[in-house]
Amino acid sequence: MANSAQAKKRARQAESRRQNNAGLRSMVRTYIKKVVSAIEAGDKEVAQNAFAAAVPVIDRMSDKGIIHKNKAARHKSRLSAHIKAM
């Protein structure tokens, strides 16, 4: 347990950042799931629109360090390939 005032503040900051990061990670997953569900439904137009909305969100979270840049690139590449294959 944190004893000094500095350690207590650090613990508070870490917890608030953890919760914020968890929300941002969840948001990225939601955008990705929207694209995946549109692909599975076979609706190319909706899939392209969902992908166009997801790419800037994925990039932003990659820049913030919420997800790794290679993971972001992998998601974008795979989703794009699935859409093109439709």
Short mmCIF file of N, CA, C and O in Angstrom, two decimals, residues 6-78:
data_model
loop_
_atom_site.label_atom_id
_atom_site.label_comp_id
_atom_site.label_asym_id
_atom_site.label_seq_id
_atom_site.Cartn_x
_atom_site.Cartn_y
_atom_site.Cartn_z
N GLN A 6 3.18 11.20 -2.34
CA GLN A 6 3.53 11.04 -3.75
C GLN A 6 3.07 9.69 -4.28
O GLN A 6 2.50 9.59 -5.37
N ALA A 7 3.30 8.63 -3.48
CA ALA A 7 2.90 7.29 -3.90
C ALA A 7 1.38 7.17 -3.98
O ALA A 7 0.85 6.49 -4.87
N LYS A 8 0.67 7.84 -3.06
CA LYS A 8 -0.79 7.80 -3.09
C LYS A 8 -1.32 8.49 -4.35
O LYS A 8 -2.25 8.01 -5.00
N LYS A 9 -0.70 9.63 -4.69
CA LYS A 9 -1.12 10.35 -5.89
C LYS A 9 -0.83 9.51 -7.13
O LYS A 9 -1.66 9.43 -8.04
N ARG A 10 0.34 8.90 -7.16
CA ARG A 10 0.70 8.03 -8.29
C ARG A 10 -0.32 6.90 -8.45
O ARG A 10 -0.71 6.54 -9.55
N ALA A 11 -0.75 6.31 -7.34
CA ALA A 11 -1.73 5.23 -7.39
C ALA A 11 -3.06 5.73 -7.95
O ALA A 11 -3.71 5.05 -8.75
N ARG A 12 -3.47 6.94 -7.51
CA ARG A 12 -4.71 7.53 -8.04
C ARG A 12 -4.59 7.78 -9.54
O ARG A 12 -5.50 7.46 -10.31
N GLN A 13 -3.47 8.34 -9.97
CA GLN A 13 -3.27 8.63 -11.38
C GLN A 13 -3.25 7.35 -12.21
O GLN A 13 -3.86 7.29 -13.28
N ALA A 14 -2.57 6.34 -11.70
CA ALA A 14 -2.47 5.08 -12.44
C ALA A 14 -3.84 4.45 -12.61
O ALA A 14 -4.16 3.93 -13.69
N GLU A 15 -4.66 4.51 -11.57
CA GLU A 15 -6.00 3.90 -11.65
C GLU A 15 -6.89 4.66 -12.64
O GLU A 15 -7.59 4.06 -13.44
N SER A 16 -6.84 5.99 -12.61
CA SER A 16 -7.67 6.76 -13.53
C SER A 16 -7.21 6.55 -14.97
O SER A 16 -8.03 6.43 -15.89
N ARG A 17 -5.91 6.46 -15.18
CA ARG A 17 -5.39 6.22 -16.53
C ARG A 17 -5.75 4.82 -17.01
O ARG A 17 -6.05 4.62 -18.19
N ARG A 18 -5.69 3.85 -16.09
CA ARG A 18 -6.04 2.49 -16.45
C ARG A 18 -7.49 2.41 -16.93
O ARG A 18 -7.80 1.78 -17.94
N GLN A 19 -8.38 3.07 -16.20
CA GLN A 19 -9.79 3.05 -16.58
C GLN A 19 -10.02 3.77 -17.91
O GLN A 19 -10.80 3.31 -18.75
N ASN A 20 -9.34 4.89 -18.12
CA ASN A 20 -9.47 5.62 -19.37
C ASN A 20 -8.96 4.77 -20.54
O ASN A 20 -9.61 4.68 -21.59
N ASN A 21 -7.80 4.14 -20.35
CA ASN A 21 -7.23 3.30 -21.41
C ASN A 21 -8.13 2.11 -21.71
O ASN A 21 -8.28 1.72 -22.87
N ALA A 22 -8.75 1.53 -20.68
CA ALA A 22 -9.66 0.40 -20.89
C ALA A 22 -10.85 0.83 -21.74
O ALA A 22 -11.29 0.10 -22.63
N GLY A 23 -11.36 2.02 -21.51
CA GLY A 23 -12.47 2.53 -22.31
C GLY A 23 -12.07 2.76 -23.75
O GLY A 23 -12.83 2.45 -24.67
N LEU A 24 -10.88 3.29 -23.95
CA LEU A 24 -10.40 3.53 -25.31
C LEU A 24 -10.17 2.22 -26.05
O LEU A 24 -10.50 2.09 -27.24
N ARG A 25 -9.61 1.23 -25.35
CA ARG A 25 -9.38 -0.09 -25.96
C ARG A 25 -10.70 -0.72 -26.35
O ARG A 25 -10.84 -1.32 -27.42
N SER A 26 -11.70 -0.57 -25.48
CA SER A 26 -13.03 -1.11 -25.77
C SER A 26 -13.64 -0.44 -27.00
O SER A 26 -14.28 -1.10 -27.82
N MET A 27 -13.42 0.86 -27.13
CA MET A 27 -13.95 1.60 -28.28
C MET A 27 -13.35 1.07 -29.58
O MET A 27 -14.06 0.88 -30.57
N VAL A 28 -12.03 0.81 -29.58
CA VAL A 28 -11.38 0.28 -30.78
C VAL A 28 -11.98 -1.07 -31.14
O VAL A 28 -12.29 -1.34 -32.30
N ARG A 29 -12.16 -1.93 -30.14
CA ARG A 29 -12.73 -3.25 -30.39
C ARG A 29 -14.14 -3.14 -30.96
O ARG A 29 -14.52 -3.93 -31.84
N THR A 30 -14.91 -2.18 -30.47
CA THR A 30 -16.28 -2.00 -30.97
C THR A 30 -16.27 -1.61 -32.44
O THR A 30 -17.06 -2.15 -33.23
N TYR A 31 -15.40 -0.67 -32.82
CA TYR A 31 -15.31 -0.26 -34.22
C TYR A 31 -14.91 -1.44 -35.10
O TYR A 31 -15.43 -1.62 -36.19
N ILE A 32 -13.96 -2.25 -34.63
CA ILE A 32 -13.51 -3.41 -35.40
C ILE A 32 -14.65 -4.42 -35.54
O ILE A 32 -14.86 -4.98 -36.62
N LYS A 33 -15.40 -4.63 -34.47
CA LYS A 33 -16.52 -5.58 -34.51
C LYS A 33 -17.61 -5.13 -35.48
O LYS A 33 -18.25 -5.95 -36.13
N LYS A 34 -17.81 -3.81 -35.60
CA LYS A 34 -18.79 -3.30 -36.55
C LYS A 34 -18.39 -3.66 -37.98
O LYS A 34 -19.24 -4.05 -38.79
N VAL A 35 -17.10 -3.54 -38.28
CA VAL A 35 -16.62 -3.89 -39.62
C VAL A 35 -16.77 -5.39 -39.84
O VAL A 35 -17.25 -5.83 -40.89
N VAL A 36 -16.37 -6.18 -38.86
CA VAL A 36 -16.43 -7.65 -38.99
C VAL A 36 -17.87 -8.12 -39.19
O VAL A 36 -18.14 -8.98 -40.03
N SER A 37 -18.80 -7.54 -38.43
CA SER A 37 -20.19 -7.96 -38.57
C SER A 37 -20.75 -7.59 -39.95
O SER A 37 -21.54 -8.34 -40.53
N ALA A 38 -20.34 -6.44 -40.48
CA ALA A 38 -20.78 -6.05 -41.82
C ALA A 38 -20.20 -6.98 -42.88
O ALA A 38 -20.87 -7.33 -43.85
N ILE A 39 -18.95 -7.41 -42.67
CA ILE A 39 -18.32 -8.35 -43.62
C ILE A 39 -19.06 -9.68 -43.58
O ILE A 39 -19.36 -10.28 -44.62
N GLU A 40 -19.35 -10.16 -42.37
CA GLU A 40 -20.05 -11.44 -42.24
C GLU A 40 -21.45 -11.39 -42.80
O GLU A 40 -21.97 -12.39 -43.30
N ALA A 41 -22.08 -10.21 -42.73
CA ALA A 41 -23.42 -10.05 -43.30
C ALA A 41 -23.37 -9.98 -44.82
O ALA A 41 -24.40 -10.13 -45.48
N GLY A 42 -22.18 -9.73 -45.36
CA GLY A 42 -22.04 -9.69 -46.82
C GLY A 42 -22.40 -8.35 -47.43
O GLY A 42 -22.57 -8.25 -48.64
N ASP A 43 -22.51 -7.32 -46.62
CA ASP A 43 -22.88 -6.00 -47.11
C ASP A 43 -21.62 -5.16 -47.32
O ASP A 43 -21.06 -4.61 -46.38
N LYS A 44 -21.16 -5.10 -48.56
CA LYS A 44 -19.88 -4.45 -48.85
C LYS A 44 -19.93 -2.95 -48.59
O LYS A 44 -18.98 -2.37 -48.07
N GLU A 45 -21.03 -2.32 -48.93
CA GLU A 45 -21.15 -0.86 -48.75
C GLU A 45 -21.06 -0.48 -47.27
O GLU A 45 -20.32 0.43 -46.90
N VAL A 46 -21.80 -1.21 -46.44
CA VAL A 46 -21.77 -0.94 -44.99
C VAL A 46 -20.39 -1.25 -44.43
O VAL A 46 -19.87 -0.52 -43.58
N ALA A 47 -19.77 -2.32 -44.92
CA ALA A 47 -18.44 -2.70 -44.46
C ALA A 47 -17.42 -1.63 -44.80
O ALA A 47 -16.56 -1.29 -43.97
N GLN A 48 -17.51 -1.07 -46.00
CA GLN A 48 -16.57 -0.02 -46.39
C GLN A 48 -16.76 1.24 -45.54
O GLN A 48 -15.78 1.87 -45.14
N ASN A 49 -18.01 1.59 -45.27
CA ASN A 49 -18.27 2.76 -44.43
C ASN A 49 -17.78 2.54 -43.00
O ASN A 49 -17.20 3.44 -42.39
N ALA A 50 -18.02 1.34 -42.47
CA ALA A 50 -17.56 1.03 -41.11
C ALA A 50 -16.04 1.02 -41.06
O ALA A 50 -15.44 1.49 -40.08
N PHE A 51 -15.40 0.50 -42.10
CA PHE A 51 -13.94 0.48 -42.16
C PHE A 51 -13.37 1.89 -42.22
O PHE A 51 -12.39 2.22 -41.55
N ALA A 52 -14.02 2.75 -43.02
CA ALA A 52 -13.57 4.14 -43.13
C ALA A 52 -13.69 4.87 -41.79
O ALA A 52 -12.89 5.75 -41.48
N ALA A 53 -14.69 4.49 -41.00
CA ALA A 53 -14.85 5.09 -39.67
C ALA A 53 -13.87 4.50 -38.67
O ALA A 53 -13.43 5.18 -37.74
N ALA A 54 -13.51 3.24 -38.86
CA ALA A 54 -12.64 2.55 -37.89
C ALA A 54 -11.17 2.92 -38.05
O ALA A 54 -10.44 2.98 -37.06
N VAL A 55 -10.72 3.17 -39.27
CA VAL A 55 -9.29 3.41 -39.51
C VAL A 55 -8.75 4.60 -38.71
O VAL A 55 -7.72 4.47 -38.04
N PRO A 56 -9.39 5.77 -38.71
CA PRO A 56 -8.82 6.87 -37.92
C PRO A 56 -8.82 6.58 -36.42
O PRO A 56 -7.91 7.02 -35.70
N VAL A 57 -9.81 5.84 -35.95
CA VAL A 57 -9.86 5.48 -34.52
C VAL A 57 -8.70 4.55 -34.18
O VAL A 57 -8.01 4.73 -33.17
N ILE A 58 -8.48 3.55 -35.04
CA ILE A 58 -7.38 2.61 -34.82
C ILE A 58 -6.04 3.36 -34.83
O ILE A 58 -5.18 3.14 -33.97
N ASP A 59 -5.88 4.27 -35.79
CA ASP A 59 -4.63 5.04 -35.88
C ASP A 59 -4.42 5.91 -34.64
O ASP A 59 -3.30 6.02 -34.13
N ARG A 60 -5.49 6.54 -34.18
CA ARG A 60 -5.38 7.42 -33.01
C ARG A 60 -4.97 6.64 -31.77
O ARG A 60 -4.11 7.08 -31.00
N MET A 61 -5.57 5.46 -31.58
CA MET A 61 -5.22 4.65 -30.42
C MET A 61 -3.80 4.10 -30.54
O MET A 61 -3.11 3.94 -29.54
N SER A 62 -3.35 3.86 -31.75
CA SER A 62 -1.97 3.43 -31.97
C SER A 62 -1.01 4.56 -31.61
O SER A 62 0.02 4.32 -30.96
N ASP A 63 -1.33 5.78 -32.01
CA ASP A 63 -0.48 6.92 -31.69
C ASP A 63 -0.41 7.17 -30.19
O ASP A 63 0.63 7.57 -29.66
N LYS A 64 -1.52 6.93 -29.49
CA LYS A 64 -1.56 7.13 -28.04
C LYS A 64 -0.89 6.00 -27.27
O LYS A 64 -0.68 6.11 -26.08
N GLY A 65 -0.60 4.89 -27.97
CA GLY A 65 0.03 3.77 -27.29
C GLY A 65 -0.96 2.83 -26.63
O GLY A 65 -0.57 1.97 -25.84
N ILE A 66 -2.24 2.99 -26.94
CA ILE A 66 -3.26 2.11 -26.38
C ILE A 66 -3.11 0.71 -26.98
O ILE A 66 -3.23 -0.29 -26.29
N ILE A 67 -2.86 0.67 -28.29
CA ILE A 67 -2.53 -0.60 -28.95
C ILE A 67 -1.22 -0.40 -29.70
O ILE A 67 -0.87 0.72 -30.08
N HIS A 68 -0.50 -1.48 -29.93
CA HIS A 68 0.79 -1.42 -30.61
C HIS A 68 0.59 -1.06 -32.07
O HIS A 68 -0.43 -1.42 -32.67
N LYS A 69 1.55 -0.36 -32.64
CA LYS A 69 1.41 0.10 -34.03
C LYS A 69 1.32 -1.06 -35.00
O LYS A 69 0.60 -0.99 -36.00
N ASN A 70 2.02 -2.16 -34.73
CA ASN A 70 1.94 -3.31 -35.61
C ASN A 70 0.59 -4.00 -35.51
O ASN A 70 0.07 -4.51 -36.50
N LYS A 71 0.01 -4.01 -34.32
CA LYS A 71 -1.32 -4.59 -34.16
C LYS A 71 -2.35 -3.76 -34.92
O LYS A 71 -3.25 -4.30 -35.56
N ALA A 72 -2.20 -2.44 -34.86
CA ALA A 72 -3.10 -1.55 -35.60
C ALA A 72 -2.98 -1.81 -37.10
O ALA A 72 -3.99 -1.93 -37.80
N ALA A 73 -1.75 -1.92 -37.57
CA ALA A 73 -1.53 -2.17 -38.99
C ALA A 73 -2.10 -3.53 -39.41
O ALA A 73 -2.68 -3.67 -40.49
N ARG A 74 -1.93 -4.52 -38.54
CA ARG A 74 -2.44 -5.86 -38.84
C ARG A 74 -3.96 -5.85 -38.95
O ARG A 74 -4.54 -6.43 -39.88
N HIS A 75 -4.63 -5.19 -38.02
CA HIS A 75 -6.10 -5.10 -38.07
C HIS A 75 -6.55 -4.42 -39.35
O HIS A 75 -7.46 -4.91 -40.04
N LYS A 76 -5.94 -3.29 -39.67
CA LYS A 76 -6.35 -2.55 -40.87
C LYS A 76 -6.12 -3.38 -42.12
O LYS A 76 -6.98 -3.41 -43.01
N SER A 77 -4.99 -4.06 -42.18
CA SER A 77 -4.67 -4.86 -43.35
C SER A 77 -5.64 -6.00 -43.54
O SER A 77 -6.14 -6.25 -44.64
N ARG A 78 -5.93 -6.72 -42.46
CA ARG A 78 -6.82 -7.88 -42.56
C ARG A 78 -8.25 -7.46 -42.89
O ARG A 78 -8.92 -8.10 -43.71
#
